[in-house]
Amino acid sequence: QVQLVESGGGLVQAGGSLRLSCVASGRHVGAYAMGWFRQAPGKERDFVAAVNWNGETWSADSVKGRFTISRNNAGNTVYLQMNSLKSDDTATYFCASGPKPLRRRDVTYWGKGTLVTVSS
């Protein structure tokens, strides 16, 4: 069993930055991809970015150039640095773990989410 705990959400003005963290506990967590999804009210949960066990990263077009995902050396913590935030980035952000490419159907474990609100 793997547990994912997110932190770092909050209220920020448009153009500002936030850094999300997700700590994973459990066996073999370092062997899989970890990443982030987000869900705005009334919308589906969408992929944001992911990082594989070997450091390979990939992200959605909507966040490229603004968001950076990274992982610590132990492989149990993933970060999402979010810069140049827009009101469209307002959502609950969920940490996820599973095999690459970590599409929604690939996710094995989910965190409970952390709310990011961007005010315009």
Short mmCIF file of C-alpha atoms in Angstrom, two decimals:
data_model
loop_
_atom_site.label_atom_id
_atom_site.label_comp_id
_atom_site.label_asym_id
_atom_site.label_seq_id
_atom_site.Cartn_x
_atom_site.Cartn_y
_atom_site.Cartn_z
CA GLN A 1 0.00 0.00 0.00
CA VAL A 2 1.25 3.48 -0.90
CA GLN A 3 0.13 6.71 0.73
CA LEU A 4 0.56 10.08 -0.95
CA VAL A 5 0.32 13.31 1.04
CA GLU A 6 0.27 16.66 -0.72
CA SER A 7 1.09 20.09 0.66
CA GLY A 8 1.77 23.60 -0.56
CA GLY A 9 -1.56 24.68 -1.98
CA GLY A 10 -3.07 28.07 -1.22
CA LEU A 11 -4.20 31.40 -2.56
CA VAL A 12 -1.93 33.33 -4.91
CA GLN A 13 -2.35 36.27 -7.25
CA ALA A 14 -2.13 35.83 -10.98
CA GLY A 15 1.48 35.90 -12.10
CA GLY A 16 2.67 34.50 -8.80
CA SER A 17 4.27 31.19 -7.87
CA LEU A 18 3.57 28.21 -5.67
CA ARG A 19 5.44 25.01 -4.95
CA LEU A 20 3.53 21.81 -4.29
CA SER A 21 5.07 18.82 -2.55
CA CYS A 22 3.96 15.21 -2.34
CA VAL A 23 5.51 12.71 0.03
CA ALA A 24 5.00 9.04 -0.72
CA SER A 25 5.28 6.21 1.75
CA GLY A 26 5.12 2.52 1.03
CA ARG A 27 6.99 -0.27 -0.66
CA HIS A 28 8.53 0.17 -4.09
CA VAL A 29 7.23 3.71 -4.47
CA GLY A 30 10.54 4.76 -5.97
CA ALA A 31 10.16 2.31 -8.85
CA TYR A 32 7.20 4.06 -10.45
CA ALA A 33 6.32 7.38 -11.96
CA MET A 34 4.89 10.10 -9.77
CA GLY A 35 3.01 13.11 -10.95
CA TRP A 36 0.24 15.62 -10.65
CA PHE A 37 -3.28 15.91 -11.94
CA ARG A 38 -5.71 18.74 -11.37
CA GLN A 39 -9.46 19.08 -11.26
CA ALA A 40 -11.39 22.32 -11.45
CA PRO A 41 -14.99 22.46 -10.18
CA GLY A 42 -17.33 20.77 -12.63
CA LYS A 43 -14.50 19.53 -14.83
CA GLU A 44 -12.62 16.29 -15.33
CA ARG A 45 -9.36 15.45 -13.63
CA ASP A 46 -6.57 16.29 -16.08
CA PHE A 47 -2.92 15.33 -16.28
CA VAL A 48 -0.44 18.10 -15.41
CA ALA A 49 3.06 16.63 -15.19
CA ALA A 50 4.97 13.50 -14.20
CA VAL A 51 8.47 12.29 -13.45
CA ASN A 52 9.68 8.73 -13.86
CA TRP A 53 11.96 6.77 -11.52
CA ASN A 54 14.94 7.69 -13.74
CA GLY A 55 14.24 11.44 -13.74
CA GLU A 56 12.52 11.59 -17.11
CA THR A 57 9.77 14.22 -17.09
CA TRP A 58 6.78 15.07 -19.25
CA SER A 59 3.97 17.59 -18.91
CA ALA A 60 0.77 18.89 -20.44
CA ASP A 61 1.09 21.55 -23.12
CA SER A 62 -0.94 23.96 -21.01
CA VAL A 63 1.78 24.16 -18.35
CA LYS A 64 4.98 23.79 -20.37
CA GLY A 65 7.35 26.67 -19.71
CA ARG A 66 5.56 27.57 -16.48
CA PHE A 67 5.49 24.42 -14.32
CA THR A 68 8.49 22.26 -13.43
CA ILE A 69 8.26 18.83 -11.87
CA SER A 70 11.10 17.23 -9.96
CA ARG A 71 11.78 14.34 -7.64
CA ASN A 72 14.19 13.87 -4.76
CA ASN A 73 17.04 11.37 -4.91
CA ALA A 74 15.26 8.92 -2.65
CA GLY A 75 12.38 8.92 -5.11
CA ASN A 76 9.70 9.36 -2.49
CA THR A 77 9.00 13.08 -2.83
CA VAL A 78 7.83 14.94 -5.91
CA TYR A 79 7.62 18.69 -6.32
CA LEU A 80 5.67 20.88 -8.69
CA GLN A 81 7.05 24.38 -9.05
CA MET A 82 4.33 26.54 -10.56
CA ASN A 83 5.27 29.94 -11.96
CA SER A 84 3.34 32.59 -13.90
CA LEU A 85 0.10 31.26 -12.49
CA LYS A 86 -3.15 32.07 -14.24
CA SER A 87 -6.75 31.99 -13.07
CA ASP A 88 -7.21 28.91 -15.29
CA ASP A 89 -4.76 27.07 -13.03
CA THR A 90 -7.24 27.23 -10.17
CA ALA A 91 -8.03 23.64 -9.21
CA THR A 92 -7.49 20.92 -6.69
CA TYR A 93 -4.14 19.32 -7.43
CA PHE A 94 -3.78 15.59 -6.85
CA CYS A 95 -0.56 13.66 -6.47
CA ALA A 96 -0.51 10.33 -8.28
CA SER A 97 1.69 7.28 -8.60
CA GLY A 98 1.77 4.48 -11.12
CA PRO A 99 3.52 3.17 -14.23
CA LYS A 100 4.58 5.44 -17.05
CA PRO A 101 3.06 7.28 -18.88
CA LEU A 102 0.82 7.89 -15.89
CA ARG A 103 -2.35 8.59 -17.81
CA ARG A 104 -5.38 8.77 -15.60
CA ARG A 105 -6.10 5.07 -16.14
CA ASP A 106 -2.50 4.20 -15.21
CA VAL A 107 -2.73 5.72 -11.76
CA THR A 108 -2.49 3.17 -8.96
CA TYR A 109 -2.56 5.53 -6.01
CA TRP A 110 -4.00 9.00 -5.47
CA GLY A 111 -3.43 11.62 -2.83
CA LYS A 112 -6.34 13.51 -1.31
CA GLY A 113 -5.51 16.74 -3.09
CA THR A 114 -4.47 20.28 -2.28
CA LEU A 115 -6.37 23.35 -3.42
CA VAL A 116 -4.70 26.03 -5.51
CA THR A 117 -6.62 29.26 -6.04
CA VAL A 118 -5.30 31.92 -8.38
CA SER A 119 -6.93 35.32 -8.05
CA SER A 120 -7.01 37.69 -10.99
#
